[in-house]
mmCIF file of C-alpha atoms in Angstrom:
data_model
loop_
_atom_site.group_PDB
_atom_site.id
_atom_site.type_symbol
_atom_site.label_atom_id
_atom_site.label_comp_id
_atom_site.label_asym_id
_atom_site.label_seq_id
_atom_site.Cartn_x
_atom_site.Cartn_y
_atom_site.Cartn_z
ATOM 1 C CA MET A 1 -10.175 5.978 -0.322
ATOM 2 C CA LEU A 2 -9.162 3.240 -2.715
ATOM 3 C CA VAL A 3 -8.719 3.811 -6.485
ATOM 4 C CA ASP A 4 -9.723 2.081 -9.338
ATOM 5 C CA PHE A 5 -6.213 1.023 -10.791
ATOM 6 C CA THR A 6 -7.699 0.440 -14.328
ATOM 7 C CA HIS A 7 -7.850 4.325 -14.980
ATOM 8 C CA VAL A 8 -4.190 5.155 -13.766
ATOM 9 C CA LYS A 9 -2.534 7.221 -16.036
ATOM 10 C CA ASN A 10 0.961 5.734 -15.787
ATOM 11 C CA ILE A 11 1.938 2.232 -14.767
ATOM 12 C CA PHE A 12 5.797 1.337 -14.083
ATOM 13 C CA VAL A 13 7.428 -1.741 -13.155
ATOM 14 C CA VAL A 14 10.646 -1.587 -11.370
ATOM 15 C CA CYS A 15 12.558 -4.439 -13.046
ATOM 16 C CA GLY A 16 14.918 -6.487 -10.718
ATOM 17 C CA ARG A 17 14.692 -7.194 -7.128
ATOM 18 C CA THR A 18 13.533 -4.882 -4.494
ATOM 19 C CA ASP A 19 13.991 -5.577 -0.769
ATOM 20 C CA MET A 20 10.719 -6.348 0.081
ATOM 21 C CA ARG A 21 11.285 -4.931 3.767
ATOM 22 C CA CYS A 22 11.289 -1.529 2.337
ATOM 23 C CA GLY A 23 8.263 0.608 3.357
ATOM 24 C CA ILE A 24 6.522 3.652 1.698
ATOM 25 C CA ASP A 25 9.500 6.096 2.243
ATOM 26 C CA ARG A 26 12.229 3.735 0.985
ATOM 27 C CA LEU A 27 10.131 2.648 -2.057
ATOM 28 C CA ALA A 28 9.499 6.335 -2.724
ATOM 29 C CA GLY A 29 13.045 7.049 -2.370
ATOM 30 C CA ILE A 30 13.906 4.540 -5.014
ATOM 31 C CA ILE A 31 11.503 5.951 -7.457
ATOM 32 C CA THR A 32 12.685 9.655 -7.115
ATOM 33 C CA ASP A 33 16.471 9.235 -6.190
ATOM 34 C CA LYS A 34 17.398 6.078 -8.533
ATOM 35 C CA TYR A 35 14.775 6.803 -11.490
ATOM 36 C CA ASN A 36 14.185 10.397 -11.126
ATOM 37 C CA LEU A 37 10.453 9.749 -11.609
ATOM 38 C CA ASP A 38 7.516 11.663 -10.236
ATOM 39 C CA LEU A 39 5.710 10.047 -7.503
ATOM 40 C CA PHE A 40 2.605 12.349 -7.753
ATOM 41 C CA ASP A 41 1.902 12.077 -11.435
ATOM 42 C CA ASP A 42 -1.193 9.570 -11.328
ATOM 43 C CA ALA A 43 1.266 6.799 -11.426
ATOM 44 C CA LEU A 44 1.295 3.267 -10.066
ATOM 45 C CA PHE A 45 4.763 1.633 -9.306
ATOM 46 C CA LEU A 46 5.198 -2.104 -8.830
ATOM 47 C CA PHE A 47 8.090 -3.875 -7.016
ATOM 48 C CA CYS A 48 9.028 -7.456 -6.722
ATOM 49 C CA GLY A 49 11.482 -9.184 -4.193
ATOM 50 C CA LEU A 50 13.695 -12.229 -4.665
ATOM 51 C CA LYS A 51 10.756 -14.680 -4.762
ATOM 52 C CA LYS A 52 8.600 -14.017 -7.508
ATOM 53 C CA ASP A 53 5.635 -15.055 -5.732
ATOM 54 C CA ARG A 54 5.079 -11.690 -3.870
ATOM 55 C CA PHE A 55 4.922 -7.850 -5.080
ATOM 56 C CA LYS A 56 4.303 -4.424 -3.631
ATOM 57 C CA VAL A 57 2.368 -1.471 -5.130
ATOM 58 C CA LEU A 58 2.796 2.286 -4.434
ATOM 59 C CA TYR A 59 0.356 4.918 -5.466
ATOM 60 C CA TRP A 60 -0.076 8.487 -4.386
ATOM 61 C CA ASP A 61 -3.816 9.196 -3.696
ATOM 62 C CA THR A 62 -4.184 12.856 -3.492
ATOM 63 C CA ASP A 63 -3.991 13.033 0.224
ATOM 64 C CA GLY A 64 -1.463 10.204 0.967
ATOM 65 C CA PHE A 65 0.202 7.073 -0.040
ATOM 66 C CA ILE A 66 -1.324 3.624 -0.719
ATOM 67 C CA LEU A 67 0.954 0.761 -0.444
ATOM 68 C CA LEU A 68 -0.234 -2.806 -1.415
ATOM 69 C CA TYR A 69 1.311 -6.189 -0.833
ATOM 70 C CA LYS A 70 0.297 -9.350 -2.414
ATOM 71 C CA ARG A 71 1.764 -12.820 -1.843
ATOM 72 C CA LEU A 72 0.249 -15.443 -4.499
ATOM 73 C CA GLU A 73 -0.444 -18.948 -2.802
ATOM 74 C CA ASN A 74 -0.107 -20.676 -6.361
ATOM 75 C CA GLY A 75 2.351 -19.657 -8.992
ATOM 76 C CA ASN A 76 5.153 -17.056 -9.775
ATOM 77 C CA LEU A 77 5.132 -13.732 -11.715
ATOM 78 C CA GLN A 78 7.377 -13.446 -14.715
ATOM 79 C CA TRP A 79 8.935 -10.360 -13.340
ATOM 80 C CA PRO A 80 11.516 -8.640 -15.585
ATOM 81 C CA ARG A 81 14.774 -8.603 -13.978
ATOM 82 C CA ASN A 82 17.017 -5.968 -15.474
ATOM 83 C CA GLN A 83 18.194 -4.390 -12.224
ATOM 84 C CA GLU A 84 18.692 -0.792 -13.635
ATOM 85 C CA GLU A 85 15.481 -0.387 -15.375
ATOM 86 C CA VAL A 86 11.951 1.017 -15.001
ATOM 87 C CA LYS A 87 9.521 -0.125 -17.703
ATOM 88 C CA LYS A 88 5.977 1.989 -18.407
ATOM 89 C CA LEU A 89 3.455 -0.675 -18.826
ATOM 90 C CA THR A 90 0.043 -0.720 -20.463
ATOM 91 C CA SER A 91 -3.003 -1.772 -18.703
ATOM 92 C CA GLN A 92 -2.980 -4.983 -20.853
ATOM 93 C CA GLU A 93 0.635 -5.522 -19.871
ATOM 94 C CA LEU A 94 -0.016 -5.087 -16.274
ATOM 95 C CA ARG A 95 -2.789 -7.467 -16.647
ATOM 96 C CA TRP A 96 -0.535 -10.080 -18.199
ATOM 97 C CA LEU A 97 2.255 -9.527 -15.619
ATOM 98 C CA LEU A 98 -0.296 -10.242 -12.539
ATOM 99 C CA GLU A 99 -1.857 -13.164 -14.411
ATOM 100 C CA GLY A 100 1.789 -14.762 -14.219
ATOM 101 C CA LEU A 101 2.505 -14.123 -17.874
ATOM 102 C CA SER A 102 5.331 -12.273 -19.634
ATOM 103 C CA ILE A 103 4.718 -8.696 -20.325
ATOM 104 C CA GLN A 104 6.237 -9.427 -23.837
ATOM 105 C CA GLN A 105 3.421 -11.282 -25.663
ATOM 106 C CA PRO A 106 5.056 -11.870 -29.125
ATOM 107 C CA LYS A 107 1.883 -13.601 -30.652
ATOM 108 C CA ALA A 108 -0.486 -10.726 -29.166
ATOM 109 C CA ILE A 109 -2.439 -8.436 -31.661
ATOM 110 C CA LYS A 110 -0.741 -4.919 -31.101
ATOM 111 C CA PRO A 111 -2.834 -1.985 -31.657
ATOM 112 C CA ALA A 112 -2.598 -0.577 -35.100
ATOM 113 C CA ARG A 113 -1.640 3.006 -36.052
ATOM 114 C CA LYS A 114 -4.330 5.216 -37.407
ATOM 115 C CA GLY A 115 -4.702 5.386 -41.056
ATOM 116 C CA CYS A 116 -2.778 2.224 -41.429
ATOM 117 C CA ILE A 117 -4.326 -0.070 -44.159
ATOM 118 C CA ASN A 118 -2.276 -2.799 -45.710
#
């Protein structure tokens, strides 16, 4: 069964380049061994290869893993390239990333803290 990814609690982008030949087991190993994150905590993990026109998504769906692969036909992703980092994204940042924009949008209006009046 496919999941509505807009309701996933945790969204992580694995920065840098990932070997796109990796399957579920190897990608899961990267998440657990290198970054010490929980694969089963309602989390979506995104990986990108050398070419920034394709990416993979790994997700645990209560009874098994889902692995999605997408290759863009026109354009490239603005993938963060710090090899040693995993970034947690908001759903808005994920939308920006998948639309070819940077996850850092300095001119975007940021959510305000409650009770913050100027």
